[in-house]
mmCIF file of C-alpha atoms in Angstrom:
data_model
loop_
_atom_site.group_PDB
_atom_site.id
_atom_site.type_symbol
_atom_site.label_atom_id
_atom_site.label_comp_id
_atom_site.label_asym_id
_atom_site.label_seq_id
_atom_site.Cartn_x
_atom_site.Cartn_y
_atom_site.Cartn_z
ATOM 1 C CA MET A 144 112.093 94.919 95.294
ATOM 2 C CA GLY A 145 114.720 96.471 93.084
ATOM 3 C CA ASN A 146 116.692 98.386 95.757
ATOM 4 C CA LYS A 147 114.493 101.467 95.527
ATOM 5 C CA ALA A 148 111.876 103.240 97.614
ATOM 6 C CA TRP A 149 108.214 102.319 97.168
ATOM 7 C CA TYR A 150 104.964 103.956 98.226
ATOM 8 C CA LEU A 151 103.065 101.785 100.698
ATOM 9 C CA ASP A 152 100.110 102.214 98.369
ATOM 10 C CA ASP A 153 102.020 100.238 95.700
ATOM 11 C CA LEU A 154 101.421 97.093 97.791
ATOM 12 C CA THR A 155 97.684 97.185 97.076
ATOM 13 C CA ASN A 156 97.607 99.069 93.775
ATOM 14 C CA GLY A 157 95.889 97.301 90.880
ATOM 15 C CA ILE A 158 93.271 95.541 93.015
ATOM 16 C CA ALA A 159 89.904 97.126 92.121
ATOM 17 C CA ALA A 160 88.462 96.892 95.654
ATOM 18 C CA ASN A 161 91.490 98.774 96.992
ATOM 19 C CA ASN A 162 90.938 101.806 94.735
ATOM 20 C CA GLN A 163 88.911 103.367 97.566
ATOM 21 C CA PHE A 164 92.074 103.642 99.690
ATOM 22 C CA ARG A 165 95.434 105.429 99.457
ATOM 23 C CA ILE A 166 97.749 104.045 102.132
ATOM 24 C CA ILE A 167 99.858 106.805 103.651
ATOM 25 C CA ASP A 168 101.415 105.342 106.804
ATOM 26 C CA ALA A 169 102.224 102.042 108.523
ATOM 27 C CA THR A 170 102.456 102.293 112.283
ATOM 28 C CA ASP A 171 102.882 98.763 113.641
ATOM 29 C CA ILE A 172 103.141 95.090 112.704
ATOM 30 C CA ASN A 173 102.179 92.203 114.975
ATOM 31 C CA ASP A 174 103.592 88.665 115.282
ATOM 32 C CA ALA A 175 101.033 87.396 112.742
ATOM 33 C CA GLY A 176 102.311 89.851 110.123
ATOM 34 C CA VAL A 177 99.254 92.125 110.245
ATOM 35 C CA ILE A 178 100.163 95.771 109.623
ATOM 36 C CA ALA A 179 98.217 98.641 111.204
ATOM 37 C CA GLY A 180 98.245 101.868 109.265
ATOM 38 C CA THR A 181 96.497 104.981 108.043
ATOM 39 C CA ALA A 182 94.909 105.667 104.670
ATOM 40 C CA TYR A 183 92.746 108.155 102.850
ATOM 41 C CA TYR A 184 89.351 106.618 102.075
ATOM 42 C CA CYS A 185 87.222 107.747 99.130
ATOM 43 C CA ALA A 186 83.690 106.317 99.017
ATOM 44 C CA GLY A 187 83.115 105.101 95.460
ATOM 45 C CA GLY A 188 86.813 105.063 94.642
ATOM 46 C CA TYR A 189 89.367 107.388 93.110
ATOM 47 C CA ASP A 190 89.314 108.432 89.433
ATOM 48 C CA SER A 191 92.187 106.018 88.644
ATOM 49 C CA SER A 192 94.783 103.867 90.394
ATOM 50 C CA ALA A 193 97.424 106.629 90.102
ATOM 51 C CA ILE A 194 98.886 107.858 93.403
ATOM 52 C CA ASN A 195 97.702 111.401 92.639
ATOM 53 C CA ALA A 196 94.194 110.474 91.428
ATOM 54 C CA LYS A 197 91.277 112.625 92.537
ATOM 55 C CA CYS A 198 88.534 111.382 94.836
ATOM 56 C CA SER A 199 85.319 111.145 92.823
ATOM 57 C CA SER A 200 83.082 111.320 95.938
ATOM 58 C CA ASP A 201 81.171 114.516 96.684
ATOM 59 C CA GLU A 202 82.291 114.165 100.310
ATOM 60 C CA GLY A 203 85.987 113.972 99.438
ATOM 61 C CA ALA A 204 88.512 111.675 101.078
ATOM 62 C CA SER A 205 88.677 111.041 104.817
ATOM 63 C CA LEU A 206 91.483 109.729 107.006
ATOM 64 C CA VAL A 207 90.862 106.175 108.331
ATOM 65 C CA ALA A 208 92.700 103.387 110.164
ATOM 66 C CA VAL A 209 93.453 100.290 108.056
ATOM 67 C CA LYS A 210 94.569 96.712 108.642
ATOM 68 C CA LEU A 211 96.835 95.213 105.971
ATOM 69 C CA VAL A 212 97.019 91.422 105.854
#
């Protein structure tokens, strides 16, 4: 991908349903190619798809486990 560093979040950016998550870490990958990781979750989604967007939820963002397929 252009010989440069990428945010993990770039892998899911631009998909509306994924705007509730900001992927911050990948911890493992299994033989089927499923990646286990960690993300910030914002109920209702972030203000935009930008990496530094604010969480529009009154509760704020929470740290959750995610499965990337």
